[in-house]
PDB file of C-alpha atoms in Angstrom:
ATOM      1  CA  LYS B 441      -0.014  -0.371   0.020  1.00 67.00           C
ATOM      2  CA  PRO B 442       1.616   3.157  -1.235  1.00 69.00           C
ATOM      3  CA  PHE B 443      -0.124   5.628   1.126  1.00 78.00           C
ATOM      4  CA  ALA B 444      -2.080   5.644   4.082  1.00 85.00           C
ATOM      5  CA  THR B 445      -5.530   6.636   4.118  1.00 88.00           C
ATOM      6  CA  GLY B 446      -4.057   9.798   6.736  1.00 90.00           C
ATOM      7  CA  VAL B 447      -1.565  11.041   3.774  1.00 86.00           C
ATOM      8  CA  TRP B 448      -4.558  11.051   1.422  1.00 85.00           C
ATOM      9  CA  ALA B 449      -6.575  13.100   3.688  1.00 91.00           C
ATOM     10  CA  LEU B 450      -3.709  15.324   3.940  1.00 89.00           C
ATOM     11  CA  MET B 451      -3.509  15.942   0.431  1.00 86.00           C
ATOM     12  CA  VAL B 452      -7.084  16.422  -0.234  1.00 87.00           C
ATOM     13  CA  GLY B 453      -6.660  19.205   2.337  1.00 90.00           C
ATOM     14  CA  THR B 454      -3.783  20.397   1.071  1.00 88.00           C
ATOM     15  CA  PHE B 455      -5.403  20.682  -2.562  1.00 85.00           C
ATOM     16  CA  LEU B 456      -8.270  22.272  -0.983  1.00 88.00           C
ATOM     17  CA  PHE B 457      -5.944  25.036   0.759  1.00 88.00           C
ATOM     18  CA  ALA B 458      -4.069  25.294  -2.649  1.00 85.00           C
ATOM     19  CA  GLY B 459      -7.577  25.753  -4.629  1.00 82.00           C
ATOM     20  CA  VAL B 460      -9.063  28.177  -2.180  1.00 85.00           C
ATOM     21  CA  SER B 461      -6.270  30.439  -1.468  1.00 86.00           C
ATOM     22  CA  MET B 462      -4.920  30.731  -5.650  1.00 83.00           C
ATOM     23  CA  TYR B 463      -9.495  31.373  -5.561  1.00 81.00           C
ATOM     24  CA  ILE B 464      -9.026  34.057  -3.063  1.00 83.00           C
ATOM     25  CA  VAL B 465      -5.827  35.484  -4.100  1.00 83.00           C
ATOM     26  CA  GLU B 466      -6.445  35.038  -8.186  1.00 78.00           C
ATOM     27  CA  ALA B 467     -10.449  35.984  -8.413  1.00 76.00           C
ATOM     28  CA  GLY B 468     -11.168  39.763  -9.868  1.00 70.00           C
ATOM     29  CA  SER B 469      -8.028  39.541 -11.138  1.00 70.00           C
ATOM     30  CA  GLY B 470      -8.776  39.039 -14.611  1.00 69.00           C
ATOM     31  CA  ASN B 471      -7.273  35.655 -14.460  1.00 67.00           C
ATOM     32  CA  PRO B 472      -8.941  33.087 -17.446  1.00 69.00           C
ATOM     33  CA  ASP B 473      -8.646  30.560 -14.784  1.00 65.00           C
ATOM     34  CA  TYR B 474     -10.725  32.149 -12.354  1.00 67.00           C
ATOM     35  CA  GLU B 475     -13.357  34.061 -14.347  1.00 69.00           C
ATOM     36  CA  LEU B 476     -17.401  32.937 -13.818  1.00 63.00           C
ATOM     37  CA  GLU B 477     -20.427  33.923 -16.142  1.00 61.00           C
ATOM     38  CA  ASP B 478     -21.708  36.570 -15.582  1.00 62.00           C
ATOM     39  CA  ASP B 479     -25.110  35.058 -15.312  1.00 59.00           C
ATOM     40  CA  ILE B 480     -24.617  33.810 -11.469  1.00 63.00           C
ATOM     41  CA  GLU B 481     -25.627  36.796  -9.220  1.00 68.00           C
ATOM     42  CA  PHE B 482     -26.272  34.510  -6.182  1.00 67.00           C
ATOM     43  CA  ALA B 483     -22.754  35.216  -4.090  1.00 69.00           C
ATOM     44  CA  PRO B 484     -22.379  31.682  -2.385  1.00 76.00           C
ATOM     45  CA  LEU B 485     -22.817  29.935  -4.884  1.00 75.00           C
ATOM     46  CA  ARG B 486     -20.063  32.370  -7.086  1.00 74.00           C
ATOM     47  CA  TYR B 487     -17.320  30.950  -4.254  1.00 77.00           C
ATOM     48  CA  LEU B 488     -18.460  27.909  -4.168  1.00 81.00           C
ATOM     49  CA  LEU B 489     -18.148  27.749  -8.109  1.00 79.00           C
ATOM     50  CA  GLY B 490     -14.622  29.406  -8.136  1.00 77.00           C
ATOM     51  CA  PHE B 491     -13.817  27.491  -4.479  1.00 81.00           C
ATOM     52  CA  CYS B 492     -14.631  24.321  -6.787  1.00 81.00           C
ATOM     53  CA  LYS B 493     -12.736  25.016  -9.586  1.00 80.00           C
ATOM     54  CA  GLY B 494      -9.513  25.770  -7.436  1.00 79.00           C
ATOM     55  CA  PHE B 495      -9.996  22.422  -6.189  1.00 82.00           C
ATOM     56  CA  TYR B 496     -10.107  20.997  -9.497  1.00 82.00           C
ATOM     57  CA  LEU B 497      -6.826  22.938 -11.168  1.00 79.00           C
ATOM     58  CA  SER B 498      -4.863  21.813  -7.638  1.00 81.00           C
ATOM     59  CA  CYS B 499      -5.847  17.803  -8.465  1.00 81.00           C
ATOM     60  CA  MET B 500      -5.168  18.601 -12.527  1.00 82.00           C
ATOM     61  CA  GLY B 501      -1.646  19.491 -10.960  1.00 78.00           C
ATOM     62  CA  LEU B 502      -1.048  16.671  -8.903  1.00 77.00           C
ATOM     63  CA  LEU B 503      -2.031  14.245 -12.314  1.00 78.00           C
ATOM     64  CA  THR B 504      -0.104  16.243 -14.507  1.00 79.00           C
ATOM     65  CA  ALA B 505       2.736  16.539 -12.394  1.00 72.00           C
ATOM     66  CA  GLY B 506       2.797  19.888 -11.805  1.00 71.00           C
ATOM     67  CA  SER B 507       0.880  23.495 -11.524  1.00 70.00           C
ATOM     68  CA  ALA B 508      -2.276  24.430 -13.920  1.00 71.00           C
ATOM     69  CA  PHE B 509      -3.043  27.245 -12.116  1.00 72.00           C
ATOM     70  CA  THR B 510      -1.998  30.452 -14.365  1.00 75.00           C
ATOM     71  CA  VAL B 511      -1.280  33.053 -11.797  1.00 78.00           C
ATOM     72  CA  THR B 512      -0.859  37.211 -12.526  1.00 79.00           C
ATOM     73  CA  LYS B 513      -0.665  38.020  -9.380  1.00 81.00           C
ATOM     74  CA  TRP B 514       2.998  38.096  -6.775  1.00 86.00           C
ATOM     75  CA  PRO B 515       1.030  36.100  -3.910  1.00 85.00           C
ATOM     76  CA  GLY B 516      -0.536  33.338  -5.828  1.00 81.00           C
ATOM     77  CA  ARG B 517       3.009  32.745  -7.214  1.00 83.00           C
ATOM     78  CA  PHE B 518       4.622  31.981  -4.045  1.00 88.00           C
ATOM     79  CA  ILE B 519       1.256  29.948  -3.411  1.00 84.00           C
ATOM     80  CA  THR B 520       2.067  28.029  -6.650  1.00 82.00           C
ATOM     81  CA  LEU B 521       5.857  27.724  -6.324  1.00 86.00           C
ATOM     82  CA  GLY B 522       5.066  25.948  -2.687  1.00 87.00           C
ATOM     83  CA  PHE B 523       2.181  23.900  -4.356  1.00 84.00           C
ATOM     84  CA  SER B 524       4.506  22.487  -6.867  1.00 84.00           C
ATOM     85  CA  PHE B 525       7.082  21.725  -4.612  1.00 88.00           C
ATOM     86  CA  PHE B 526       4.359  19.825  -2.640  1.00 86.00           C
ATOM     87  CA  VAL B 527       3.464  18.321  -6.159  1.00 85.00           C
ATOM     88  CA  TYR B 528       7.320  17.305  -6.427  1.00 87.00           C
ATOM     89  CA  ILE B 529       7.447  15.574  -3.444  1.00 88.00           C
ATOM     90  CA  ALA B 530       3.973  13.113  -3.381  1.00 86.00           C
ATOM     91  CA  VAL B 531       4.809  12.573  -6.683  1.00 85.00           C
ATOM     92  CA  ALA B 532       8.371  11.272  -5.861  1.00 88.00           C
ATOM     93  CA  SER B 533       7.390  10.000  -2.728  1.00 88.00           C
ATOM     94  CA  TYR B 534       4.784   7.679  -4.174  1.00 86.00           C
ATOM     95  CA  ALA B 535       6.529   6.697  -6.918  1.00 87.00           C
ATOM     96  CA  ALA B 536       9.219   5.313  -4.388  1.00 89.00           C
ATOM     97  CA  LYS B 537       7.153   3.592  -2.438  1.00 88.00           C
ATOM     98  CA  LEU B 538       5.091   1.983  -4.904  1.00 87.00           C
ATOM     99  CA  ILE B 539       8.513   0.646  -6.549  1.00 89.00           C
ATOM    100  CA  ASP B 540       8.783  -0.763  -3.158  1.00 88.00           C
ATOM    101  CA  PHE B 541       5.839  -2.170  -2.422  1.00 85.00           C
ATOM    102  CA  LEU B 542       6.363  -3.771  -5.969  1.00 87.00           C
ATOM    103  CA  VAL B 543       9.675  -5.197  -5.285  1.00 90.00           C
ATOM    104  CA  ASN B 544       9.188  -6.620  -2.199  1.00 82.00           C
TER     105      ASN B 544
END
């Protein structure tokens, strides 16, 4: 078993944190990743859709082994740098544990 359940939960939490952080920093800056349809007038629904899109982009970052965010502001660049390093460590750890599991 490459990762324990707690590690998977930590990874999902990190994806949620990265997605929400990127949405908070980048929303309203003209970033095409976070532009939503103008016909959504209910504010909580706009935030929920933005958070879900941020979570989706962070999950795509893991699946592509790199950042899927487009950033326009400096805080977003720092978040992307930290998240990219997290993805790098997670992919390397998963590969190492999986190879150890398959060899033994």
